């Protein structure tokens, strides 16, 4: 495997019309979850990826499993339980810049996962373990599982990539800070946003945010700057990469996962870091031009077209 990840995916319901969701009566259903969004993006580009998770033994679980499998992600480590249902969530679009997320995922099947659900032999065969700050927020046992996965990765030479993805609706600020900082201390690569840097270190400047993560031990930090692109920093080099200009944001959710897809695929293909970041910015932007979290992720041909537009 090139990349594996552990996390919860859910059925996502979006009202057909913008505005307060209380007035909505028709919804479109899709599948989403930060970890599978990124894994699906990587699979579409031809990388070998695997997902570790737990779904409910229910119709939503069946639908998620077929979808993720159908996009080319290995799902041999996905369990099903009758003990809890599959999580769902709603995306209320007041307008493109005001999107609210409502989770119905407390005590979900995925939140019951724990260290016992990890298979060392599976994790150790991967080049990268991709962690987001969502999984440790799901429950105490999920938090323990993430720290256990880090131990497994460390002892087997698997590199750790962290997207802090701080979800304040899921846990307390104190717990979030403590856990994400401890994960960052073990991560080789960190992909934060400015707001996350501010939350964790009280810093608003990308260079200072990158330095804070380097001080914790990360070798590579790429700070997402939205419409201003991204700032990357390694032990050897640093610089800014401009954003891809898009005409209109339709749905900003999932852009960060697209960014991770672009960056991870770039480093797997051994692109110079600046090119990997440019790819990350391009995929992140293009994901925001369509409804849904994975629908905008490009395949190889789409990526070539996208990067051609970016370079010209
Ligand atoms: O940071 P992003 O907007 O890229 O992440 C979006 C995903 O997993 C979305 O698919 C949702 O299911 C979630 O983050 C989450 O749990 O919030
Ligand atoms: Mg994000």
PDB file of N, CA and C and ligand atoms in Angstrom, residues 10 32-34 37 89 103 105 134 165 167 253-257 293, ligand 1:
ATOM      1  N   UNK A  10     -19.419   8.704   6.404  1.00  0.00           N
ATOM      2  CA  UNK A  10     -20.851   8.781   6.727  1.00  0.00           C
ATOM      3  C   UNK A  10     -21.651   9.029   5.468  1.00  0.00           C
ATOM      4  N   UNK A  32     -19.312  10.731   2.405  1.00  0.00           N
ATOM      5  CA  UNK A  32     -18.174  11.601   2.719  1.00  0.00           C
ATOM      6  C   UNK A  32     -17.525  11.229   4.042  1.00  0.00           C
ATOM      7  N   UNK A  33     -16.345  11.720   4.219  1.00  0.00           N
ATOM      8  CA  UNK A  33     -15.536  11.473   5.418  1.00  0.00           C
ATOM      9  C   UNK A  33     -14.124  11.847   5.018  1.00  0.00           C
ATOM     10  N   UNK A  34     -13.470  12.661   5.853  1.00  0.00           N
ATOM     11  CA  UNK A  34     -12.188  13.224   5.436  1.00  0.00           C
ATOM     12  C   UNK A  34     -11.192  12.157   4.954  1.00  0.00           C
ATOM     13  N   UNK A  37     -12.246  10.618   1.699  1.00  0.00           N
ATOM     14  CA  UNK A  37     -12.150  11.612   0.622  1.00  0.00           C
ATOM     15  C   UNK A  37     -10.730  11.602   0.054  1.00  0.00           C
ATOM     16  N   UNK A  89     -24.473  12.706   8.379  1.00  0.00           N
ATOM     17  CA  UNK A  89     -24.411  14.137   8.671  1.00  0.00           C
ATOM     18  C   UNK A  89     -25.085  14.947   7.575  1.00  0.00           C
ATOM     19  N   UNK A 103     -23.776  16.946  12.643  1.00  0.00           N
ATOM     20  CA  UNK A 103     -23.414  15.526  12.735  1.00  0.00           C
ATOM     21  C   UNK A 103     -24.472  14.736  13.499  1.00  0.00           C
ATOM     22  N   UNK A 105     -23.569  11.423  14.701  1.00  0.00           N
ATOM     23  CA  UNK A 105     -22.532  10.380  14.701  1.00  0.00           C
ATOM     24  C   UNK A 105     -22.094   9.981  16.104  1.00  0.00           C
ATOM     25  N   UNK A 134      -9.879  14.173  13.144  1.00  0.00           N
ATOM     26  CA  UNK A 134     -11.282  13.800  13.381  1.00  0.00           C
ATOM     27  C   UNK A 134     -11.372  12.461  14.131  1.00  0.00           C
ATOM     28  N   UNK A 165      -7.356  18.891  10.960  1.00  0.00           N
ATOM     29  CA  UNK A 165      -8.817  18.823  10.817  1.00  0.00           C
ATOM     30  C   UNK A 165      -9.544  18.951  12.164  1.00  0.00           C
ATOM     31  N   UNK A 167     -12.214  19.632  14.704  1.00  0.00           N
ATOM     32  CA  UNK A 167     -13.682  19.705  14.692  1.00  0.00           C
ATOM     33  C   UNK A 167     -14.151  20.008  16.100  1.00  0.00           C
ATOM     34  N   UNK A 253     -16.491  22.464   1.434  1.00  0.00           N
ATOM     35  CA  UNK A 253     -16.180  21.294   2.275  1.00  0.00           C
ATOM     36  C   UNK A 253     -15.484  20.229   1.414  1.00  0.00           C
ATOM     37  N   UNK A 254     -14.409  19.685   1.932  1.00  0.00           N
ATOM     38  CA  UNK A 254     -13.673  18.651   1.201  1.00  0.00           C
ATOM     39  C   UNK A 254     -12.426  19.211   0.524  1.00  0.00           C
ATOM     40  N   UNK A 255     -12.291  20.543   0.483  1.00  0.00           N
ATOM     41  CA  UNK A 255     -11.130  21.134  -0.188  1.00  0.00           C
ATOM     42  C   UNK A 255      -9.821  20.697   0.486  1.00  0.00           C
ATOM     43  N   UNK A 256      -9.842  20.657   1.824  1.00  0.00           N
ATOM     44  CA  UNK A 256      -8.633  20.268   2.550  1.00  0.00           C
ATOM     45  C   UNK A 256      -8.237  18.820   2.249  1.00  0.00           C
ATOM     46  N   UNK A 257      -9.226  17.972   2.082  1.00  0.00           N
ATOM     47  CA  UNK A 257      -8.943  16.563   1.781  1.00  0.00           C
ATOM     48  C   UNK A 257      -8.386  16.437   0.359  1.00  0.00           C
ATOM     49  N   UNK A 293     -18.049  16.105  -1.547  1.00  0.00           N
ATOM     50  CA  UNK A 293     -16.672  16.153  -1.070  1.00  0.00           C
ATOM     51  C   UNK A 293     -15.696  15.371  -1.941  1.00  0.00           C
TER      52      UNK A 293
HETATM   53  O1  LIG B   1     -11.531  19.688   5.934  1.00  0.00           O
HETATM   54  P1  LIG B   1     -12.415  19.245   4.834  1.00  0.00           P
HETATM   55  O2  LIG B   1     -13.464  20.252   4.470  1.00  0.00           O
HETATM   56  O3  LIG B   1     -11.630  18.840   3.618  1.00  0.00           O
HETATM   57  O4  LIG B   1     -13.103  17.927   5.391  1.00  0.00           O
HETATM   58  C1  LIG B   1     -14.402  17.536   5.080  1.00  0.00           C
HETATM   59  C2  LIG B   1     -14.789  16.238   5.714  1.00  0.00           C
HETATM   60  O5  LIG B   1     -14.975  14.044   7.592  1.00  0.00           O
HETATM   61  C3  LIG B   1     -16.251  15.910   5.437  1.00  0.00           C
HETATM   62  O6  LIG B   1     -16.336  14.940   4.415  1.00  0.00           O
HETATM   63  C4  LIG B   1     -16.784  15.408   6.768  1.00  0.00           C
HETATM   64  O7  LIG B   1     -17.402  14.184   6.688  1.00  0.00           O
HETATM   65  C5  LIG B   1     -15.572  15.310   7.652  1.00  0.00           C
HETATM   66  O8  LIG B   1     -14.652  16.262   7.124  1.00  0.00           O
HETATM   67  C6  LIG B   1     -15.965  15.562   9.106  1.00  0.00           C
HETATM   68  O9  LIG B   1     -16.113  14.580   9.836  1.00  0.00           O
HETATM   69  O10 LIG B   1     -16.152  16.741   9.452  1.00  0.00           O
END
